[in-house]
């Protein structure tokens, strides 16, 4: 009797995305926001960066300035919240940890989305998607949608369908969708809905008669490669179900780290900028230490407002550090190289640091004459530990530790409590 042939289950990719992440994180701890139009504002309460479905229904667009929306907020019942990055970061970590229980192959793609490697029959994968959706909602309190397909590009497309088509119930598996329905959905979607297709590339594709996702699927990959690039050809192949973009289990090997903020009140003096750069240098050090990285090149920059036509300045300096480092003393001292280029009296609206040539900590030990005694003493980890226990601003080095008078920090007049990371801001529950 011949042995039964076992069909090999090909790996699939699940794309999980939190719906309207910032707004959903706000609602997780404030049920009174459910069903109400809600927006989360950018730095300094500038403009809308996240809109709830109710806010979108009012015609509010991403990037609409708050000062234009505020006069009609009461009339619309519109609620605005300042960005609360600590809360969002913690909610994100909880979501990712929960998703990681369902796959040993997890790629955190951004603060609100992740790819997972999964295997199973179509009905099993649909059940898995529904399980992940239900568990994140129940345990973290935020809604997600799930797209499952043979490739990353298709998985993101399935997620989009799941989010915008109620018939999917928030979970869409490519292989469970009938062929005629697939074709209809692809034909209705404009080509710029595809991951990685936007802007000028869309216009160039339109010029070739490629207006919908279905048009792109039917395009000749070789012609696309010759007229555009290998990257766009890979997108076409991915849309045909041929995996071309691999999973990355770790995305910390980044090329650069940028730490930049706009000021709520302009900085007009060299001394003021010295304090800004000192604080940024130490915060950038903490960010490097958190990811186990060191930097070899530091760029510091500042800028006046682009709307002040008669007094614009964009000074910057780029330094090669003596050795790869995450030490707050060395980084802070390096940032001060920008100070000779700062002019007293000019109204600087922004400053920042860019760290490049990043390397894993301890990847290469320096020769003894070049060892950094500050890193040997663990000053950076000590500062981070104190800040974590007693809050940001509780300790600092030099001008970065000056208390009082810091009126340039970001304006967040409508920020909700940091419910999950600060004891004195924990939510209170009262029994009836």
Short mmCIF file of C-alpha atoms in Angstrom, two decimals:
data_model
loop_
_atom_site.label_atom_id
_atom_site.label_comp_id
_atom_site.label_asym_id
_atom_site.label_seq_id
_atom_site.Cartn_x
_atom_site.Cartn_y
_atom_site.Cartn_z
CA UNK A 1 0.00 0.00 0.00
CA UNK A 2 1.59 3.36 -0.99
CA UNK A 3 2.40 5.81 1.77
CA UNK A 4 0.20 8.91 1.92
CA UNK A 5 1.81 12.05 0.55
CA UNK A 6 2.12 14.75 3.22
CA UNK A 7 1.60 18.25 1.87
CA UNK A 8 4.26 20.59 3.21
CA UNK A 9 2.77 23.65 4.88
CA UNK A 10 4.41 26.74 3.46
CA UNK A 11 5.15 29.53 5.95
CA UNK A 12 2.85 32.52 5.88
CA UNK A 13 3.28 36.07 7.19
CA UNK A 14 0.82 37.75 9.52
CA UNK A 15 0.76 41.54 9.65
CA UNK A 16 -0.79 42.93 12.85
CA UNK A 17 -1.52 46.65 13.04
CA UNK A 18 -3.13 48.64 15.88
CA UNK A 19 -6.02 50.74 14.59
CA UNK A 20 -5.46 54.51 15.07
CA UNK A 21 -2.75 53.61 17.58
CA UNK A 22 -2.31 56.85 19.54
CA UNK A 23 -6.07 57.42 19.78
CA UNK A 24 -6.67 53.79 20.78
CA UNK A 25 -3.99 54.01 23.49
CA UNK A 26 -5.75 57.09 24.91
CA UNK A 27 -9.10 55.29 24.92
CA UNK A 28 -7.67 52.21 26.65
CA UNK A 29 -7.59 54.11 29.96
CA UNK A 30 -10.38 56.61 29.35
CA UNK A 31 -13.58 54.85 28.24
CA UNK A 32 -15.38 58.22 28.04
CA UNK A 33 -13.49 58.80 24.77
CA UNK A 34 -15.15 55.83 23.05
CA UNK A 35 -17.39 56.93 20.20
CA UNK A 36 -16.23 60.55 20.39
CA UNK A 37 -14.13 62.31 17.74
CA UNK A 38 -10.57 62.25 19.08
CA UNK A 39 -7.27 63.53 17.72
CA UNK A 40 -3.73 63.29 19.07
CA UNK A 41 -1.50 66.27 18.39
CA UNK A 42 2.11 66.50 17.25
CA UNK A 43 4.96 68.04 19.26
CA UNK A 44 4.06 71.37 20.85
CA UNK A 45 0.37 70.65 20.21
CA UNK A 46 0.90 71.68 16.61
CA UNK A 47 -1.30 69.56 14.34
CA UNK A 48 -3.34 66.36 14.19
CA UNK A 49 -1.20 63.25 13.71
CA UNK A 50 -3.79 60.61 14.64
CA UNK A 51 -7.53 60.78 14.09
CA UNK A 52 -10.21 58.45 15.36
CA UNK A 53 -12.79 57.28 12.78
CA UNK A 54 -15.24 59.80 14.23
CA UNK A 55 -12.73 62.63 13.70
CA UNK A 56 -12.11 61.47 10.13
CA UNK A 57 -15.87 61.59 9.55
CA UNK A 58 -15.78 65.29 10.45
CA UNK A 59 -13.37 65.86 7.57
CA UNK A 60 -10.33 66.40 9.78
CA UNK A 61 -7.14 65.50 7.92
CA UNK A 62 -3.73 64.47 9.16
CA UNK A 63 -1.65 67.63 9.48
CA UNK A 64 -4.56 69.99 10.14
CA UNK A 65 -3.26 72.61 12.64
CA UNK A 66 -4.86 72.64 16.07
CA UNK A 67 -5.27 76.42 16.14
CA UNK A 68 -7.67 76.10 13.20
CA UNK A 69 -9.59 73.18 14.73
CA UNK A 70 -9.82 74.55 18.28
CA UNK A 71 -12.54 77.20 17.64
CA UNK A 72 -14.98 74.50 16.45
CA UNK A 73 -13.91 71.72 18.83
CA UNK A 74 -16.78 72.31 21.28
CA UNK A 75 -19.34 72.46 18.48
CA UNK A 76 -18.08 69.13 17.05
CA UNK A 77 -17.53 67.48 20.43
CA UNK A 78 -13.91 67.07 19.37
CA UNK A 79 -11.42 65.96 22.01
CA UNK A 80 -7.69 66.70 21.57
CA UNK A 81 -4.83 65.08 23.45
CA UNK A 82 -1.17 66.05 23.53
CA UNK A 83 1.23 63.31 22.45
CA UNK A 84 2.07 60.98 25.35
CA UNK A 85 5.04 59.02 24.06
CA UNK A 86 5.76 57.21 27.33
CA UNK A 87 2.26 55.77 27.40
CA UNK A 88 2.33 54.84 23.72
CA UNK A 89 5.73 53.18 24.02
CA UNK A 90 4.59 51.05 26.95
CA UNK A 91 1.33 50.07 25.25
CA UNK A 92 3.33 49.10 22.16
CA UNK A 93 5.70 46.93 24.22
CA UNK A 94 2.73 45.12 25.77
CA UNK A 95 1.15 44.46 22.38
CA UNK A 96 4.42 43.13 20.93
CA UNK A 97 5.08 40.90 23.92
CA UNK A 98 1.61 39.41 23.60
CA UNK A 99 2.00 38.82 19.85
CA UNK A 100 5.36 37.17 20.45
CA UNK A 101 3.61 34.39 22.36
CA UNK A 102 2.04 33.22 19.10
CA UNK A 103 5.20 32.99 17.01
CA UNK A 104 8.90 32.53 17.55
CA UNK A 105 9.42 34.69 14.47
CA UNK A 106 8.43 38.27 15.29
CA UNK A 107 9.57 41.44 13.52
CA UNK A 108 8.52 44.66 15.24
CA UNK A 109 8.22 46.95 12.23
CA UNK A 110 7.08 50.13 13.98
CA UNK A 111 5.46 51.28 17.22
CA UNK A 112 2.06 50.03 16.09
CA UNK A 113 2.69 47.15 13.69
CA UNK A 114 4.54 43.85 13.48
CA UNK A 115 5.09 40.90 11.15
CA UNK A 116 4.90 37.32 12.43
CA UNK A 117 5.92 34.09 10.75
CA UNK A 118 3.04 31.59 10.99
CA UNK A 119 2.16 28.15 9.65
CA UNK A 120 -1.08 26.21 9.28
CA UNK A 121 -4.04 25.47 7.10
CA UNK A 122 -6.20 28.43 6.02
CA UNK A 123 -8.83 27.75 8.67
CA UNK A 124 -6.14 27.43 11.36
CA UNK A 125 -4.53 30.71 10.34
CA UNK A 126 -7.88 32.50 10.34
CA UNK A 127 -8.50 31.16 13.84
CA UNK A 128 -5.03 32.32 14.92
CA UNK A 129 -5.68 35.81 13.55
CA UNK A 130 -8.96 36.05 15.44
CA UNK A 131 -7.28 34.79 18.61
CA UNK A 132 -4.53 37.43 18.41
CA UNK A 133 -7.09 40.15 17.73
CA UNK A 134 -9.24 39.11 20.70
CA UNK A 135 -6.31 38.70 23.11
CA UNK A 136 -4.78 42.10 22.35
CA UNK A 137 -8.18 43.74 22.81
CA UNK A 138 -8.88 41.90 26.05
CA UNK A 139 -5.41 42.12 27.65
CA UNK A 140 -4.10 45.46 26.40
CA UNK A 141 -7.31 47.28 25.50
CA UNK A 142 -6.51 48.36 21.94
CA UNK A 143 -8.10 47.12 18.68
CA UNK A 144 -5.97 45.49 15.98
CA UNK A 145 -6.53 44.10 12.50
CA UNK A 146 -4.69 41.11 11.08
CA UNK A 147 -3.69 40.34 7.50
CA UNK A 148 -2.20 36.93 6.59
CA UNK A 149 -0.57 36.11 3.25
CA UNK A 150 2.48 34.43 1.67
CA UNK A 151 4.38 37.76 1.44
CA UNK A 152 4.82 40.92 3.49
CA UNK A 153 3.33 43.16 0.79
CA UNK A 154 0.22 41.02 0.47
CA UNK A 155 -0.08 40.72 4.26
CA UNK A 156 -0.16 44.51 4.59
CA UNK A 157 -2.71 44.69 1.80
CA UNK A 158 -4.87 42.07 3.54
CA UNK A 159 -4.65 44.08 6.75
CA UNK A 160 -5.92 47.13 4.87
CA UNK A 161 -8.87 45.12 3.57
CA UNK A 162 -9.58 43.77 7.06
CA UNK A 163 -9.59 47.31 8.45
CA UNK A 164 -11.80 48.88 5.80
CA UNK A 165 -14.21 46.02 4.99
CA UNK A 166 -16.53 44.93 7.80
CA UNK A 167 -17.21 41.57 6.13
CA UNK A 168 -13.71 40.38 7.12
CA UNK A 169 -14.31 41.00 10.82
CA UNK A 170 -10.86 42.52 11.29
CA UNK A 171 -8.99 39.43 10.01
CA UNK A 172 -8.21 38.65 6.36
CA UNK A 173 -6.32 35.60 5.06
CA UNK A 174 -5.29 35.90 1.41
CA UNK A 175 -5.80 32.25 0.58
CA UNK A 176 -9.27 32.22 2.12
CA UNK A 177 -10.52 35.00 -0.18
CA UNK A 178 -12.21 33.71 -3.37
CA UNK A 179 -10.36 34.60 -6.60
CA UNK A 180 -13.15 36.83 -8.02
CA UNK A 181 -13.28 38.81 -4.75
CA UNK A 182 -9.49 39.23 -4.78
CA UNK A 183 -9.58 40.59 -8.31
CA UNK A 184 -12.42 42.97 -7.45
CA UNK A 185 -10.60 44.30 -4.38
CA UNK A 186 -7.32 44.74 -6.27
CA UNK A 187 -9.10 46.55 -9.07
CA UNK A 188 -10.74 49.02 -6.69
CA UNK A 189 -7.54 49.95 -4.86
CA UNK A 190 -5.37 52.74 -6.35
CA UNK A 191 -1.75 51.74 -6.82
CA UNK A 192 -0.51 54.12 -4.11
CA UNK A 193 -2.24 51.88 -1.53
CA UNK A 194 0.59 49.37 -2.00
CA UNK A 195 3.35 49.33 0.61
CA UNK A 196 6.27 51.40 -0.72
CA UNK A 197 4.40 53.03 -3.61
CA UNK A 198 3.77 56.76 -3.16
CA UNK A 199 4.38 60.26 -4.44
CA UNK A 200 6.43 60.63 -7.59
CA UNK A 201 6.59 56.87 -8.13
CA UNK A 202 2.78 56.79 -8.32
CA UNK A 203 2.78 59.46 -11.02
CA UNK A 204 5.41 57.58 -13.03
CA UNK A 205 3.37 54.37 -12.80
CA UNK A 206 0.23 56.26 -13.85
CA UNK A 207 2.10 57.51 -16.92
CA UNK A 208 2.53 53.84 -17.95
CA UNK A 209 -1.17 53.18 -17.51
CA UNK A 210 -0.79 51.54 -14.08
CA UNK A 211 -3.51 53.07 -11.91
CA UNK A 212 -4.76 50.21 -9.73
CA UNK A 213 -3.12 47.46 -7.70
CA UNK A 214 -4.46 44.96 -10.24
CA UNK A 215 -2.67 46.86 -13.02
CA UNK A 216 0.59 46.52 -11.08
CA UNK A 217 0.02 42.78 -10.47
CA UNK A 218 -0.41 42.26 -14.21
CA UNK A 219 2.65 44.33 -15.15
CA UNK A 220 5.75 42.60 -16.54
CA UNK A 221 8.29 42.43 -13.68
CA UNK A 222 11.25 42.74 -16.08
CA UNK A 223 9.81 45.89 -17.68
CA UNK A 224 9.14 47.32 -14.21
CA UNK A 225 12.75 46.59 -13.21
CA UNK A 226 14.12 48.26 -16.33
CA UNK A 227 11.94 51.36 -16.04
CA UNK A 228 12.08 51.74 -12.24
CA UNK A 229 14.23 49.54 -10.02
CA UNK A 230 14.72 46.06 -8.57
CA UNK A 231 12.84 47.25 -5.49
CA UNK A 232 9.66 47.96 -7.48
CA UNK A 233 10.05 44.67 -9.34
CA UNK A 234 10.14 42.89 -5.96
CA UNK A 235 6.89 44.61 -5.06
CA UNK A 236 5.26 43.20 -8.20
CA UNK A 237 6.54 39.71 -7.39
CA UNK A 238 5.35 40.02 -3.79
CA UNK A 239 1.89 40.98 -5.03
CA UNK A 240 1.95 37.76 -7.06
CA UNK A 241 2.67 35.76 -3.90
CA UNK A 242 6.42 35.31 -4.43
CA UNK A 243 8.33 36.24 -1.22
CA UNK A 244 11.09 38.77 -1.91
CA UNK A 245 11.26 40.78 1.35
CA UNK A 246 12.65 38.59 4.14
CA UNK A 247 11.59 38.67 7.76
CA UNK A 248 13.95 40.51 10.08
CA UNK A 249 13.84 39.29 13.64
CA UNK A 250 15.88 42.26 14.88
CA UNK A 251 15.72 45.81 13.59
CA UNK A 252 18.12 47.44 16.07
CA UNK A 253 21.06 47.34 13.67
CA UNK A 254 19.97 50.71 12.34
CA UNK A 255 22.18 53.08 10.40
CA UNK A 256 21.46 56.17 12.46
CA UNK A 257 19.73 57.54 15.51
CA UNK A 258 18.14 60.99 15.34
CA UNK A 259 17.14 62.95 18.42
CA UNK A 260 15.37 66.16 17.42
CA UNK A 261 12.74 68.39 19.04
CA UNK A 262 10.99 71.66 18.29
CA UNK A 263 10.80 74.27 21.05
CA UNK A 264 7.57 75.64 22.50
CA UNK A 265 9.44 78.92 23.15
CA UNK A 266 12.37 79.95 20.91
CA UNK A 267 15.90 79.66 22.29
CA UNK A 268 17.68 82.97 21.73
CA UNK A 269 21.02 82.68 23.55
CA UNK A 270 24.18 80.59 23.41
CA UNK A 271 23.71 79.64 27.08
CA UNK A 272 20.17 78.48 26.38
CA UNK A 273 21.36 76.35 23.47
CA UNK A 274 24.15 74.93 25.64
CA UNK A 275 21.54 73.62 28.06
CA UNK A 276 19.44 72.22 25.21
CA UNK A 277 22.39 70.36 23.71
CA UNK A 278 23.52 69.07 27.11
CA UNK A 279 20.11 67.56 27.80
CA UNK A 280 19.81 66.12 24.29
CA UNK A 281 23.30 64.61 24.49
CA UNK A 282 22.41 62.79 27.69
CA UNK A 283 19.05 61.62 26.36
CA UNK A 284 20.70 60.36 23.17
CA UNK A 285 23.21 58.50 25.36
CA UNK A 286 20.34 56.78 27.18
CA UNK A 287 18.74 55.82 23.86
CA UNK A 288 22.00 54.25 22.65
CA UNK A 289 22.52 52.40 25.92
CA UNK A 290 18.96 51.05 25.80
CA UNK A 291 19.66 49.39 22.45
CA UNK A 292 23.21 48.28 23.28
CA UNK A 293 24.77 50.59 20.67
CA UNK A 294 27.66 53.03 20.45
CA UNK A 295 28.18 55.85 17.96
CA UNK A 296 31.35 56.96 16.16
CA UNK A 297 30.00 60.07 14.40
CA UNK A 298 27.86 62.86 15.88
CA UNK A 299 26.12 65.67 14.00
CA UNK A 300 24.56 68.55 15.95
CA UNK A 301 22.26 71.08 14.32
CA UNK A 302 19.86 73.92 15.06
CA UNK A 303 17.38 75.88 12.98
CA UNK A 304 15.30 79.02 13.10
CA UNK A 305 11.69 78.98 11.93
CA UNK A 306 11.39 78.71 8.12
CA UNK A 307 8.63 81.33 8.34
CA UNK A 308 10.96 84.05 9.63
CA UNK A 309 12.21 85.16 6.25
CA UNK A 310 14.65 87.86 7.44
CA UNK A 311 16.48 85.93 10.15
CA UNK A 312 17.08 82.35 9.11
CA UNK A 313 20.00 80.21 10.20
CA UNK A 314 20.68 76.48 9.99
CA UNK A 315 24.04 75.86 11.72
CA UNK A 316 25.39 72.32 11.97
CA UNK A 317 28.63 70.50 12.81
CA UNK A 318 29.74 66.92 12.19
CA UNK A 319 32.35 65.29 14.44
CA UNK A 320 34.14 61.97 14.32
CA UNK A 321 34.39 60.83 17.95
CA UNK A 322 37.71 59.45 19.26
CA UNK A 323 36.10 56.02 19.70
CA UNK A 324 32.64 54.45 19.43
CA UNK A 325 30.81 55.54 22.57
CA UNK A 326 27.49 55.93 24.34
CA UNK A 327 29.06 57.88 27.22
CA UNK A 328 26.97 60.94 28.19
CA UNK A 329 30.03 63.04 29.03
CA UNK A 330 31.71 62.53 25.68
CA UNK A 331 28.49 62.98 23.70
CA UNK A 332 27.51 66.11 25.64
CA UNK A 333 30.93 67.65 25.16
CA UNK A 334 30.79 66.86 21.44
CA UNK A 335 27.41 68.60 21.04
CA UNK A 336 28.94 71.85 22.34
CA UNK A 337 30.99 72.11 19.14
CA UNK A 338 27.85 73.69 17.67
CA UNK A 339 27.87 76.60 20.14
CA UNK A 340 30.40 78.82 18.27
CA UNK A 341 27.94 78.80 15.36
CA UNK A 342 24.97 79.97 17.48
CA UNK A 343 24.18 83.70 17.30
CA UNK A 344 22.74 85.50 20.31
CA UNK A 345 19.44 87.17 19.50
CA UNK A 346 18.29 84.79 16.76
CA UNK A 347 15.15 82.83 17.58
CA UNK A 348 16.05 79.16 17.20
CA UNK A 349 12.94 76.97 16.87
CA UNK A 350 14.57 73.55 16.78
CA UNK A 351 17.75 71.64 17.59
CA UNK A 352 18.84 68.05 17.38
CA UNK A 353 21.52 65.40 17.17
CA UNK A 354 22.16 62.67 14.63
CA UNK A 355 24.36 59.73 15.62
CA UNK A 356 25.75 57.58 12.82
CA UNK A 357 28.26 54.76 12.29
CA UNK A 358 26.49 52.79 15.03
CA UNK A 359 28.07 49.63 16.40
CA UNK A 360 27.08 47.08 19.06
CA UNK A 361 28.51 47.87 22.48
CA UNK A 362 31.66 45.89 23.21
CA UNK A 363 32.02 44.83 19.58
CA UNK A 364 35.59 46.06 19.56
CA UNK A 365 37.59 46.87 22.71
CA UNK A 366 39.79 49.99 22.44
CA UNK A 367 43.51 49.86 23.07
CA UNK A 368 44.42 50.77 26.64
CA UNK A 369 45.61 54.37 25.92
CA UNK A 370 42.23 55.10 24.27
CA UNK A 371 39.96 53.60 26.93
CA UNK A 372 37.27 55.95 28.19
CA UNK A 373 37.40 56.18 31.97
CA UNK A 374 33.85 57.54 32.15
CA UNK A 375 32.38 54.44 30.52
CA UNK A 376 34.46 52.26 32.84
CA UNK A 377 32.79 53.97 35.80
CA UNK A 378 29.33 53.34 34.40
CA UNK A 379 28.21 56.97 34.57
CA UNK A 380 25.75 56.55 31.72
CA UNK A 381 23.93 53.52 33.21
CA UNK A 382 23.90 55.28 36.61
CA UNK A 383 22.15 58.35 35.16
CA UNK A 384 19.66 56.15 33.32
CA UNK A 385 18.92 54.13 36.48
CA UNK A 386 18.29 57.27 38.58
CA UNK A 387 16.09 58.79 35.86
CA UNK A 388 14.10 55.59 35.54
CA UNK A 389 13.48 55.41 39.28
CA UNK A 390 12.86 59.09 40.04
CA UNK A 391 11.72 60.52 36.70
CA UNK A 392 13.28 62.52 33.88
CA UNK A 393 14.93 65.70 35.08
CA UNK A 394 15.82 64.19 38.47
CA UNK A 395 19.52 64.12 37.57
CA UNK A 396 21.79 65.46 34.86
CA UNK A 397 25.36 66.39 34.02
CA UNK A 398 26.57 69.99 33.93
CA UNK A 399 24.19 72.30 32.12
CA UNK A 400 21.91 69.35 31.47
CA UNK A 401 21.25 69.14 35.20
CA UNK A 402 20.27 72.78 35.72
CA UNK A 403 16.87 73.03 37.33
CA UNK A 404 14.38 75.74 36.52
CA UNK A 405 14.15 78.15 33.64
CA UNK A 406 13.62 75.48 30.99
CA UNK A 407 10.74 77.09 29.14
CA UNK A 408 11.68 75.76 25.69
CA UNK A 409 10.63 72.16 26.30
CA UNK A 410 7.74 70.76 24.29
CA UNK A 411 4.30 72.16 25.04
CA UNK A 412 1.87 69.39 26.00
CA UNK A 413 -1.05 71.25 27.53
CA UNK A 414 -3.55 68.42 26.98
CA UNK A 415 -1.47 65.39 27.89
CA UNK A 416 -3.18 62.48 29.60
CA UNK A 417 -1.53 60.73 32.56
CA UNK A 418 1.24 58.20 31.96
CA UNK A 419 -0.97 55.48 33.40
CA UNK A 420 1.42 52.54 33.16
CA UNK A 421 4.86 53.94 33.92
CA UNK A 422 4.49 56.35 36.89
CA UNK A 423 3.17 55.33 40.30
CA UNK A 424 1.64 58.74 40.99
CA UNK A 425 -0.28 58.63 37.69
CA UNK A 426 -1.81 55.17 37.99
CA UNK A 427 -5.52 55.09 37.11
CA UNK A 428 -7.93 54.91 40.04
CA UNK A 429 -10.83 52.47 39.98
CA UNK A 430 -13.80 53.14 42.26
CA UNK A 431 -16.31 50.43 43.09
CA UNK A 432 -19.96 51.46 42.96
#
